[in-house]
Coordinates of C-alpha atoms (C1' of nucleotides) in Angstrom, one line a residue:
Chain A
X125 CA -21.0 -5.0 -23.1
X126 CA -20.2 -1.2 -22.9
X127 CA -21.3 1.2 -19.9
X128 CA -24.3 2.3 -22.2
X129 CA -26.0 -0.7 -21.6
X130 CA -26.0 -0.1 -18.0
X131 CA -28.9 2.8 -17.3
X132 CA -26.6 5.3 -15.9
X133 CA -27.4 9.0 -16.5
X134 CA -26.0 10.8 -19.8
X135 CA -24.0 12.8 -17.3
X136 CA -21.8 9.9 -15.9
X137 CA -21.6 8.5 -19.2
X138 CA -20.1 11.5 -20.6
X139 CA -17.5 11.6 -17.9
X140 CA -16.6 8.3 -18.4
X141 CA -16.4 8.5 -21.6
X142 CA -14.1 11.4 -21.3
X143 CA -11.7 8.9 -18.5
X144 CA -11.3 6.6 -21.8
X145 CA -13.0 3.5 -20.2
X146 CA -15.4 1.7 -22.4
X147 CA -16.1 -1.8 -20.8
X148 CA -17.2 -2.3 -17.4
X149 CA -15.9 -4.8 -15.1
X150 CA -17.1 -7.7 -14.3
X151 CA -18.2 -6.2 -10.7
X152 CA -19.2 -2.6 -12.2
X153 CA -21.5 -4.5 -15.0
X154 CA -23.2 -6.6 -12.2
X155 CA -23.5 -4.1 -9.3
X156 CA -24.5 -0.7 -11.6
X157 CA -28.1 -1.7 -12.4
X158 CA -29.3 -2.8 -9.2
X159 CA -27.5 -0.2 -7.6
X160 CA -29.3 2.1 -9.5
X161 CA -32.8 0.3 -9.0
X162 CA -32.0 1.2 -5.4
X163 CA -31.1 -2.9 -4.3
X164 CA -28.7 -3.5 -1.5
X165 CA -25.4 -5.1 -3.2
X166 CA -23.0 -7.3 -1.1
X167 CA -19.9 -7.4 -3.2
X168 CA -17.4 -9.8 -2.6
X169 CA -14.8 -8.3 -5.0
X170 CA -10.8 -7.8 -4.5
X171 CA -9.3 -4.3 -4.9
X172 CA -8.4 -3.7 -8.8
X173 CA -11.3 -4.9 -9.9
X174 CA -12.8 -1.9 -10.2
X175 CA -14.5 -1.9 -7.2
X176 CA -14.7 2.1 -6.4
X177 CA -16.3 2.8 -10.0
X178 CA -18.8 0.4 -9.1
X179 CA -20.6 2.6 -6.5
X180 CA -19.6 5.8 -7.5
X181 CA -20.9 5.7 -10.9
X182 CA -24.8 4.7 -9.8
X183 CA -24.5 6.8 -6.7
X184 CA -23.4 10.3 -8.9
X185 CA -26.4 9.3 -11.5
X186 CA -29.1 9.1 -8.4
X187 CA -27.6 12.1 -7.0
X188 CA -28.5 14.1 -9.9
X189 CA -32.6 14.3 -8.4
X190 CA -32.3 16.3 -4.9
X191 CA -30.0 18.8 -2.8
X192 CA -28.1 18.4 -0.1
X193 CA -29.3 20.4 3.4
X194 CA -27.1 21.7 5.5
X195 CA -25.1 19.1 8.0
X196 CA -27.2 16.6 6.4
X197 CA -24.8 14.5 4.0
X198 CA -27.4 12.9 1.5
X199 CA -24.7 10.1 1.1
X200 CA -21.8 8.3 3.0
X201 CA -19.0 5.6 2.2
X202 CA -17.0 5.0 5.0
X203 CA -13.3 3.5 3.9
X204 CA -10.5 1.9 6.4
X205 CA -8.0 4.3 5.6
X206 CA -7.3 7.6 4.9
X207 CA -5.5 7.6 1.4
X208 CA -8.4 5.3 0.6
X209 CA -10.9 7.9 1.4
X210 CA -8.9 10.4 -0.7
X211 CA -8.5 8.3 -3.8
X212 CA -12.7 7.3 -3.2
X213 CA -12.8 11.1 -3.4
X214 CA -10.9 11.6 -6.9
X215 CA -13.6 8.8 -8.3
X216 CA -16.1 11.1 -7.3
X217 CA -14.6 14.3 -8.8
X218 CA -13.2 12.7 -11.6
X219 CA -16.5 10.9 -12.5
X220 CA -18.7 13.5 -11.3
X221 CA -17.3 16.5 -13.6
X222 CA -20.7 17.3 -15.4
X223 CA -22.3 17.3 -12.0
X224 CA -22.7 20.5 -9.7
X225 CA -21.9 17.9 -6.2
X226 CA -20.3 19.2 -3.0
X227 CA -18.2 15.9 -2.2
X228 CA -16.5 16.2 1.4
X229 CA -13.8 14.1 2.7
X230 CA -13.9 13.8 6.3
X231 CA -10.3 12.1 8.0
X232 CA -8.2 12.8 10.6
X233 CA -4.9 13.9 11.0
X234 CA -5.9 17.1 9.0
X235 CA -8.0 19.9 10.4
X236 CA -11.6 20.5 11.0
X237 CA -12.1 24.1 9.8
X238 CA -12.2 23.2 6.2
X239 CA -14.1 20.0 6.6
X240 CA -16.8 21.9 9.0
X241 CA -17.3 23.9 6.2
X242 CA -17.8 21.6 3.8
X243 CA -20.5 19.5 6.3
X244 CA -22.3 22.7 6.9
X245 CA -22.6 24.2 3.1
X246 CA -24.0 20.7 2.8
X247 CA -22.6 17.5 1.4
X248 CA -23.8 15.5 -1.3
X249 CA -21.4 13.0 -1.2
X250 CA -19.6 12.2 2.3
X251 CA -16.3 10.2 2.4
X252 CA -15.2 9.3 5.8
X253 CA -13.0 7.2 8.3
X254 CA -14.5 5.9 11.1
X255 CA -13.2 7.9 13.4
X256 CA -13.2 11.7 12.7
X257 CA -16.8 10.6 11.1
X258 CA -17.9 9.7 14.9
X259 CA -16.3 12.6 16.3
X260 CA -17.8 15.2 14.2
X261 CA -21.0 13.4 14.6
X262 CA -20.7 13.5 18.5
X263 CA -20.4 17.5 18.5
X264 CA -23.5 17.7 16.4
X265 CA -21.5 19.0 13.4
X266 CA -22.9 16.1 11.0
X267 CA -26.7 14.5 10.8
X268 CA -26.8 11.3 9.7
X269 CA -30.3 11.3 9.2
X270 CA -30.5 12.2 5.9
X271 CA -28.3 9.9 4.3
X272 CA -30.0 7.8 1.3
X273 CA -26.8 5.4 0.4
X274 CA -24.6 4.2 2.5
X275 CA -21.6 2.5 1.6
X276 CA -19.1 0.3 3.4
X277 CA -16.0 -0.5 1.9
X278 CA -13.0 -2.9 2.5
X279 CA -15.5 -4.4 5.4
X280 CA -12.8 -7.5 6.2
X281 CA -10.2 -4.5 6.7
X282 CA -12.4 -2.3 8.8
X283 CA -12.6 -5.8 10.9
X284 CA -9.2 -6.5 10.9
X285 CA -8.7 -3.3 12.3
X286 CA -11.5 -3.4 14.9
X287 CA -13.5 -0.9 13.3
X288 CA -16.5 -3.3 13.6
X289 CA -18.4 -1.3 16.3
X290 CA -17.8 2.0 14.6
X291 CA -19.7 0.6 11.5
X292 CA -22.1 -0.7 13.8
X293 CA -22.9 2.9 15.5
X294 CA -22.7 4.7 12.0
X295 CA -25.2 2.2 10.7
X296 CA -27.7 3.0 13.8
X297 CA -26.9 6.6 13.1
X298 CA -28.4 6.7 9.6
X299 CA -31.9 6.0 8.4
X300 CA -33.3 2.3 7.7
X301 CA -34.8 3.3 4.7
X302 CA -31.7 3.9 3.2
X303 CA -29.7 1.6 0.5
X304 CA -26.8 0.0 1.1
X305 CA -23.9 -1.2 -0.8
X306 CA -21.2 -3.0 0.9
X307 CA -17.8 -4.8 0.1
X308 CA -15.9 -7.0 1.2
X309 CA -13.2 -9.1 -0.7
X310 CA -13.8 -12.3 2.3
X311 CA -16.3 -12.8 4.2
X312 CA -15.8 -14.2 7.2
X313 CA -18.1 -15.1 10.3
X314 CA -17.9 -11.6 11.5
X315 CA -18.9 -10.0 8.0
X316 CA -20.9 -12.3 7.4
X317 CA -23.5 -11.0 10.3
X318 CA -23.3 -7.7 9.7
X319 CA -24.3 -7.9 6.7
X320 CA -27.3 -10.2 8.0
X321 CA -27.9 -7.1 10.4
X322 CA -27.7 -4.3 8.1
X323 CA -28.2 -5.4 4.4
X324 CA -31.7 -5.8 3.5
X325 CA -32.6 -8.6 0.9
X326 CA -29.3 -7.7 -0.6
X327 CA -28.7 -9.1 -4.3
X328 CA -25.2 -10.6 -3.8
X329 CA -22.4 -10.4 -6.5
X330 CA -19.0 -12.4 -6.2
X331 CA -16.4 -11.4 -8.9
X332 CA -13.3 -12.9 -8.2
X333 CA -11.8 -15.2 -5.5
X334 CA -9.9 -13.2 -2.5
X335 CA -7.0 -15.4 -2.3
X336 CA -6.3 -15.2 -6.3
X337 CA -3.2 -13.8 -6.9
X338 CA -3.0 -12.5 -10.8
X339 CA -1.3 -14.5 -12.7
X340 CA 0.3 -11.5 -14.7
X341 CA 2.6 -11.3 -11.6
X342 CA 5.6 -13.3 -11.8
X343 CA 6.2 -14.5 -7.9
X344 CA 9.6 -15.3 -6.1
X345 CA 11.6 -15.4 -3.4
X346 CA 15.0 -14.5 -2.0
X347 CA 16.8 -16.1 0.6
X348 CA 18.4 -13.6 2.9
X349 CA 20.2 -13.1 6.0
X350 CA 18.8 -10.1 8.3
X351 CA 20.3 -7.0 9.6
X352 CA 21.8 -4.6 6.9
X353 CA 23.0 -7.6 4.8
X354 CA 19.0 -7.7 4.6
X355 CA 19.1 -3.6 3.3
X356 CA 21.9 -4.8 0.8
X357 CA 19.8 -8.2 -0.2
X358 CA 17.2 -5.7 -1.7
X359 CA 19.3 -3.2 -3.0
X360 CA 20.8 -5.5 -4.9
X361 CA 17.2 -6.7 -6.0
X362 CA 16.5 -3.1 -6.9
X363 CA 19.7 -2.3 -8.9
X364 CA 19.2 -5.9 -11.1
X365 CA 15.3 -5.7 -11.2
X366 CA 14.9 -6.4 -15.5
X367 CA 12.1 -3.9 -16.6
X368 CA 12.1 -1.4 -13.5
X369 CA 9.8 1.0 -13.7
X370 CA 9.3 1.7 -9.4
X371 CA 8.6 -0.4 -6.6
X372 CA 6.6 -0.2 -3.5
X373 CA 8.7 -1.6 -0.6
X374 CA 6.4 -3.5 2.3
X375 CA 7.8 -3.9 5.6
X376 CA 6.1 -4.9 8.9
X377 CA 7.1 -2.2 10.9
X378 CA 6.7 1.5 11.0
X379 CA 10.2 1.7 12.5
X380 CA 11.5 -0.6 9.9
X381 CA 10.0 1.7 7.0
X382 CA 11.6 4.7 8.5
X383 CA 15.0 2.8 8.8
X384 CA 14.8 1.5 5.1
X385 CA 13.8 4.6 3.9
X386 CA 16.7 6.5 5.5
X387 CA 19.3 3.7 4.6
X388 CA 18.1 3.7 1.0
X389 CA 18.2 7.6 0.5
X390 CA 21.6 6.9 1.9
X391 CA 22.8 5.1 -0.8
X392 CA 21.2 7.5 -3.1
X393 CA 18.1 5.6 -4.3
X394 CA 15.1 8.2 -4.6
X395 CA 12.9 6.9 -2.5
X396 CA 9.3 7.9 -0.2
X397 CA 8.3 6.2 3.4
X398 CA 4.5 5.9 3.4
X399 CA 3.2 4.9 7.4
X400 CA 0.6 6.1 9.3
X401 CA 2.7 7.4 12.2
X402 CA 3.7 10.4 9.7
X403 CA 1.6 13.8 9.6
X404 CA -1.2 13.2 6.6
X405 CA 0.4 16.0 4.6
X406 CA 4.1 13.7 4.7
X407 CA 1.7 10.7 3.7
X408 CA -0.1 12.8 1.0
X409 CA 3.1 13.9 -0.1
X410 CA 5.0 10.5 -0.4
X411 CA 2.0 8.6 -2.2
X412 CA 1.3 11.8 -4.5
X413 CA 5.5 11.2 -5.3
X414 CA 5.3 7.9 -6.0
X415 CA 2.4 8.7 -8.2
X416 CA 4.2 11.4 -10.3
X417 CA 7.1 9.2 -10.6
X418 CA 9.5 12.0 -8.8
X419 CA 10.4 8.8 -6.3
X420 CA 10.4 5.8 -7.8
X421 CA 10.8 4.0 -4.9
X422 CA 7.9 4.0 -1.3
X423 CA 8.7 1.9 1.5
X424 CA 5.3 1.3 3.5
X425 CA 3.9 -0.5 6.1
X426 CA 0.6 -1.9 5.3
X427 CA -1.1 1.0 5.7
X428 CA -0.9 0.9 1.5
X429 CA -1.3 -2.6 1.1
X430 CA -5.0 -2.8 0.2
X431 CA -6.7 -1.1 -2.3
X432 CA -4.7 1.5 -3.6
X433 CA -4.4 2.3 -6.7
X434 CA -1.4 3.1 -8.2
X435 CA -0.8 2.6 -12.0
X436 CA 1.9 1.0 -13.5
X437 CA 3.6 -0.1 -10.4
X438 CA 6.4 -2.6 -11.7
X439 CA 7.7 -4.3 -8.7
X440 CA 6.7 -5.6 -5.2
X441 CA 9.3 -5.8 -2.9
X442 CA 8.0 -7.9 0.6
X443 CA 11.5 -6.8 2.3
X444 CA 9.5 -8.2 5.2
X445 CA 7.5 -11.8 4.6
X446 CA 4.4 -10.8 5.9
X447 CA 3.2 -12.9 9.2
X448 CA -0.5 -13.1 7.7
X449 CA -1.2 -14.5 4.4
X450 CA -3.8 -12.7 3.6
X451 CA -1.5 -9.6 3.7
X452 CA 1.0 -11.4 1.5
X453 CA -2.0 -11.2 -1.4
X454 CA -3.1 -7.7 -1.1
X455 CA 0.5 -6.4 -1.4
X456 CA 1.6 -8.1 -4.3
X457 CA -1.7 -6.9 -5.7
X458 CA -0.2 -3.3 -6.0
X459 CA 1.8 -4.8 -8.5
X460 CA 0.0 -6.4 -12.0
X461 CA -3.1 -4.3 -11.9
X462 CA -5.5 -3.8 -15.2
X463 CA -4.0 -6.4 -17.4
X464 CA -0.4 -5.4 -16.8
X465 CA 2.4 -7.0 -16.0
X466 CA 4.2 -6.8 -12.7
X467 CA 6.9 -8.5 -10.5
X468 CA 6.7 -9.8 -6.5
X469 CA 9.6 -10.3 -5.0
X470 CA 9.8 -11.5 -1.2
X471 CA 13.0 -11.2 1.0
X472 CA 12.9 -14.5 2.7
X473 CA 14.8 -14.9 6.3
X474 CA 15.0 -18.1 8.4
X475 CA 12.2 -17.2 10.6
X476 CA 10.2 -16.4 7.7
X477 CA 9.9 -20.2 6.6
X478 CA 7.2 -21.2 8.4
X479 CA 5.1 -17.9 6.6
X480 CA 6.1 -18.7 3.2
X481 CA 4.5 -21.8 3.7
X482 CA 1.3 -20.5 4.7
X483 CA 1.0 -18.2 1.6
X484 CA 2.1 -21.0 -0.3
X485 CA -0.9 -22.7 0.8
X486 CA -3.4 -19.7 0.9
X487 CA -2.5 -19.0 -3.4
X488 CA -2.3 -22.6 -4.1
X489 CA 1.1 -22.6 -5.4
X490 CA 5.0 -22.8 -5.2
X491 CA 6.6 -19.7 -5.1
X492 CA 10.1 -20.3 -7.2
X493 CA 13.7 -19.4 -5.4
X494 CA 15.6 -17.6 -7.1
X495 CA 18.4 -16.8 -5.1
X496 CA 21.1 -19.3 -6.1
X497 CA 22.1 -19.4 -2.2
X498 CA 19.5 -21.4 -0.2
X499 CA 18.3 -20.2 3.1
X500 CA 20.2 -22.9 4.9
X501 CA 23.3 -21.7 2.9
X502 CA 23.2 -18.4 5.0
X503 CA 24.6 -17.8 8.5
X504 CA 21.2 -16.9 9.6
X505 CA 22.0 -17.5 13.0
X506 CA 25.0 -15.7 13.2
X507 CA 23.3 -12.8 11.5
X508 CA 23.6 -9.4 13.3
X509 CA 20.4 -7.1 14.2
X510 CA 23.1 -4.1 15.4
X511 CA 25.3 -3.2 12.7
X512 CA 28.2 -3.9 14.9
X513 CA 29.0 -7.5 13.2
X514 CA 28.7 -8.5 9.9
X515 CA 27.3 -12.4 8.7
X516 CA 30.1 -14.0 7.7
X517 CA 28.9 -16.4 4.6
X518 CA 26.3 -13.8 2.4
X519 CA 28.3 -10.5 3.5
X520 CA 31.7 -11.7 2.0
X521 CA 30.3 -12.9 -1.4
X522 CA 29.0 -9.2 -2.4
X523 CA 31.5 -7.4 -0.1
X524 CA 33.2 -5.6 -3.2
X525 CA 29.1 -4.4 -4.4
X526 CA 29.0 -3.1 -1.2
X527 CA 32.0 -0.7 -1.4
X528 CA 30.6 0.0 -4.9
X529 CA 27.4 1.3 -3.3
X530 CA 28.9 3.7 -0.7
X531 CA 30.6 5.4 -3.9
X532 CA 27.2 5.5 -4.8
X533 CA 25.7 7.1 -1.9
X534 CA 28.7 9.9 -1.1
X535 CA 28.2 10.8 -5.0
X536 CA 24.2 10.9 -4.7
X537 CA 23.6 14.1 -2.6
X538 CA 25.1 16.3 -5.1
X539 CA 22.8 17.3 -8.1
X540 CA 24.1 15.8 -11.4
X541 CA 23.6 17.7 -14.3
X542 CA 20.8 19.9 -12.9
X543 CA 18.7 16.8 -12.6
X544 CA 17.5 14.9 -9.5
X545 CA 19.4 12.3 -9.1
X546 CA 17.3 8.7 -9.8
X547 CA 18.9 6.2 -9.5
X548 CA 16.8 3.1 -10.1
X549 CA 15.5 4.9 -13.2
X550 CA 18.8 5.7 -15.1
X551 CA 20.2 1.9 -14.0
X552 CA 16.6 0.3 -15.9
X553 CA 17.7 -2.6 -17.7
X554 CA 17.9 -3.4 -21.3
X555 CA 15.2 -5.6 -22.2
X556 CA 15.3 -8.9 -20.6
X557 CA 12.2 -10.5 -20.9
X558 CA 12.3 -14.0 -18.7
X559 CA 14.9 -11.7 -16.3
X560 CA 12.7 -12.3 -12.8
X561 CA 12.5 -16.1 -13.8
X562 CA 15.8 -16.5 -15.0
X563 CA 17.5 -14.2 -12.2
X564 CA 21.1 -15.5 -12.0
X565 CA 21.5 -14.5 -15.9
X566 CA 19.9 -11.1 -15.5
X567 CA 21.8 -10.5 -12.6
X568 CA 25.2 -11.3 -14.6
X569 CA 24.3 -9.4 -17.0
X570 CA 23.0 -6.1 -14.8
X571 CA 26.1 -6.1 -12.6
X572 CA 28.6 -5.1 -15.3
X573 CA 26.3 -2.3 -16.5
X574 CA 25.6 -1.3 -13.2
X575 CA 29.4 -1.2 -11.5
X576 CA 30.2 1.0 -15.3
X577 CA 27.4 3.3 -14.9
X578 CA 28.1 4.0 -10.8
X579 CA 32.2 4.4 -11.3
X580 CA 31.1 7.4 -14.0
X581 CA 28.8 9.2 -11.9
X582 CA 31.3 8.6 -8.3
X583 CA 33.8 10.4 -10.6
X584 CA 31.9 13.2 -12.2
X585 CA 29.9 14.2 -8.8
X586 CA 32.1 15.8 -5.9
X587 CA 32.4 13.2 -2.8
X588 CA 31.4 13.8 0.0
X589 CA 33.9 13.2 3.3
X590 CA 32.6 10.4 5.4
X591 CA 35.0 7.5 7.1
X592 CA 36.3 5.2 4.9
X593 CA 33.6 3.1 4.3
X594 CA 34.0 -0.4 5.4
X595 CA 31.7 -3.1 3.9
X596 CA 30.9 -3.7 7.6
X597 CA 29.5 -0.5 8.9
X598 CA 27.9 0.6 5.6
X599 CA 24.6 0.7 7.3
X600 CA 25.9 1.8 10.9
X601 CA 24.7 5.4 10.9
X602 CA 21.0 4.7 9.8
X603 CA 18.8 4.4 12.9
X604 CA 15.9 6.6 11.3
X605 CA 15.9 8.8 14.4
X606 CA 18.9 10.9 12.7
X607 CA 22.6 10.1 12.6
X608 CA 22.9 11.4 16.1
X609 CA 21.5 9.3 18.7
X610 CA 23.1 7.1 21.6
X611 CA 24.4 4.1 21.3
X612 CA 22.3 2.2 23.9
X613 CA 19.3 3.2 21.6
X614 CA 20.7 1.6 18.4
X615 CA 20.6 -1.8 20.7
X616 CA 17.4 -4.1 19.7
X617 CA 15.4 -3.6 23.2
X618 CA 14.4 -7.3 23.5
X619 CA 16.9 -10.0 23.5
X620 CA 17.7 -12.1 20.3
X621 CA 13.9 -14.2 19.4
X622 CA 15.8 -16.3 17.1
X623 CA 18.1 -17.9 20.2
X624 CA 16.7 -21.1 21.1
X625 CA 18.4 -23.2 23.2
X626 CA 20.3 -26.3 21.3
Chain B
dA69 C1' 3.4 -9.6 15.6
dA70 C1' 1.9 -5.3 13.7
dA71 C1' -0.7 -2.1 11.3
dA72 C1' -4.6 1.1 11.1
dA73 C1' -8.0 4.8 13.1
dA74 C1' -10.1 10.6 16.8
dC75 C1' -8.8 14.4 19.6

DNA sequence: AAAAAAC
């Protein structure tokens, strides 16, 4: 099967062409010709499937008869996020370089001058979030009456995030007559009857199951305690990963992300922060890092868990287990992608037990261990969440790694040999090919290398004067508000969760 | 339990 075969216009098939593909998907071979005979498509499809080429390809090839009109956007696809919106947005330009099409991306967090603009030259193509879409359409800036496809994307994440009555009102907003493609990678109850509501005698396409995770992603978990022996538990993970090309870093919270970010640029790993309370231009900034490979490390929250799409990403980090399954799936997913290989490696705390089980059950599989140490092994309990007090059992075992690593960070801030100093990248690993399965070897094996390489560079790069570091406190001055801030603000505001009486 | 999204 080759795209030829699927009636798109010479145009698109040029441009495609010129992007190197040559086989369609599974989803883009299924959707593309009804799409094009103007049919509603439900497609139930995961992110990486090829999901995005799916509707912008038809859509750019019926665009090619008609104008747009002034405020009067002749198409829409609505996405959950905004670095979503943007990369729908490079689809279009990258697919649609033969065409003459005014594509506009309208999200918040950036200004409206430029956007206004764009609306009011007239929009072929409209690529919105929810929110700034309703706005602009509340001060009469945008008509909605002249779209002829709309398209709803990532449906079960516009639900999780309560953007259900914002689709709703968008899809009163434009025309009946129009088509509609929508996606969804579940379909739950909810999803289920909008599409009942707004699809019309849709043809329905199912590609590949949600809860599949790929199988060229090798899985595992590490038992950990928490507080900054957690930090260490991944740096560690980082420094030994075989094959390490970059990671993306998940944790649950924005705050965590901004404390993990700051602690690992403290011990000189080049590293981005990716969560949606920084400006857009930060958030633009990190992702378009990562992308470049000028960090090879992002910490996010899960505002990058879904959908994007990020080439060659080697590793997964879950430095948090995350509390839905669901979310477990779509972050690993980053990893892996178009036939490559790609590692998942979760950072597994007491509390997180009860989780791990639940994913285990959503993929349908054991996830391997492959810390030597089990979870029970670690003072969990006695674990701090201020860095005043150090876990006793985990934190002595790699004490002397720790001291190795503030060598490491006190070195880091001074350029070495007019390059930017990346870490990760000059530590990759010589070619161990069962490494992530066979971790206690690799990890033998990476140490030496590692402790060599680090005791060179702490020499030849002038040190910085901190205190003497103690493998206690070498996480004490990241709070991610800046080394400056009180004490009483450092303290975790609720008291200890994990206490249980007996 | 938290994240995301409008000003």
């Amino acid at each position: 099967m080759t795209f030829n075969e699927l009636g798109l216009s010479e145009k698109v098939l040029q441009a495609v062409e010129a992007s190197g593909y040559k086989t369609p998907t599974p989803i883009q071979a299924q959707a593309i010709p009804h799409a094009l005979a103007g049919r509603d498509v439900l497609g139930i499809a995961q992110t990486g499937t090829g999901k995005t080429a799916a509707f912008t390809l038809p859509m750019l090839s019926r665009l090619e008869q008609g104008r747009a009109r002034a405020r009067m956007p002749r198409t829409l696809i609505l996405e959950p996020t905004r670095e979503l919106a943007a990369q729908v947005e490079e689809s279009f330009i990258r697919y649609g370089v033969n065409h003459k099409l005014n594509v506009a991306l309208l999200i918040g967090g950036v200004s409206f001058a430029d956007q206004e603009t764009k609306i009011t030259r007239g929009a072929d193509i409209l690529i919105a979030t929810p929110g700034r879409l309703l706005d602009f359409s509340e001060r009469g800036k945008l008509l909605l009456t002249g779209i002829e496809i709309l398209v709803i994307d990532e449906a079960d994440r516009m639900l999780d995030m309560g953007f259900i009555p914002d689709i709703e009102r968008i899809c009163k907003l434009v025309p009946f007559t129009r088509q509609t493609l929508f996606f969804s990678a579940t379909m739950p109850p909810e999803i289920t009857r909008l599409t009942e509501t707004f699809l019309h005698n849709p043809v329905r396409i199912e590609v590949a199951r949600a809860a599949s995770t790929a199988i060229t992603i090798v899985q595992g978990l590490v038992a950990s305690a928490t507080g900054p022996a957690k930090r260490e538990t991944l740096r560690r993970l980082i420094r030994d990963a075989a094959d390490f090309k970059n990671a993306i870093i998940f944790c649950n919270r924005k705050r965590d992300v901004a404390v993990l970010h700051k602690s690992l640029q403290k011990h000189g790993f080049n590293a981005g922060a990716l969560h949606g309370d920084m400006d857009q231009r930060a958030r633009m900034a990190s992702l378009d890092a990562f992308k470049t490979g000028d960090v090879d490390l992002i910490v996010c929250s899960d505002v990058a868990a879904r959908g994007l799409d990020i080439p060659d990403v080697s590793h997964v980090f879950n430095f948090d287990v995350p509390t839905h399954a669901e979310d477990y799936v779509h972050r690993i997913g980053r990893t892996g992608r178009a036939g490559k290989s790609g590692v998942a490696i979760s950072i597994v705390t007491r509390a997180d037990q009860k989780h791990i089980l639940e994913i285990e059950r959503l993929i349908a599989r054991k996830i391997d261990w492959l810390s030597k140490e089990t979870i029970a092994e670690l003072d969990v309990e006695d674990a701090p969440e201020a860095p005043s007090s150090p876990s006793k059992g985990a934190r002595s075992r790699r004490a002397p790694h720790a001291r190795d690593e503030n060598k490491r960070a006190e070195s880091s801030d001074a350029p070495q040999r007019g390059e930017r100093p990346a870490p990760t990248r000059s530590r990759r690993r010589a070619e161990h090919p069962h490494a992530a399965l066979a971790p206690v070897e690799a990890l033998t094996e990476a140490k030496t290398a590692t402790q060599a390489k680090t005791a060179t560079e702490a020499k030849a790069a002038p040190v910085r004067r901190r205190p003497a570091p103690r493998p206690d406190d070498d996480d004490a001055p990241v709070v991610g508000m800046g080394d400056h801030v009180p004490m009483f603000l450092r303290r975790p505001v609720k008291a200890k969760p994990t206490k249980v009486a007996g």
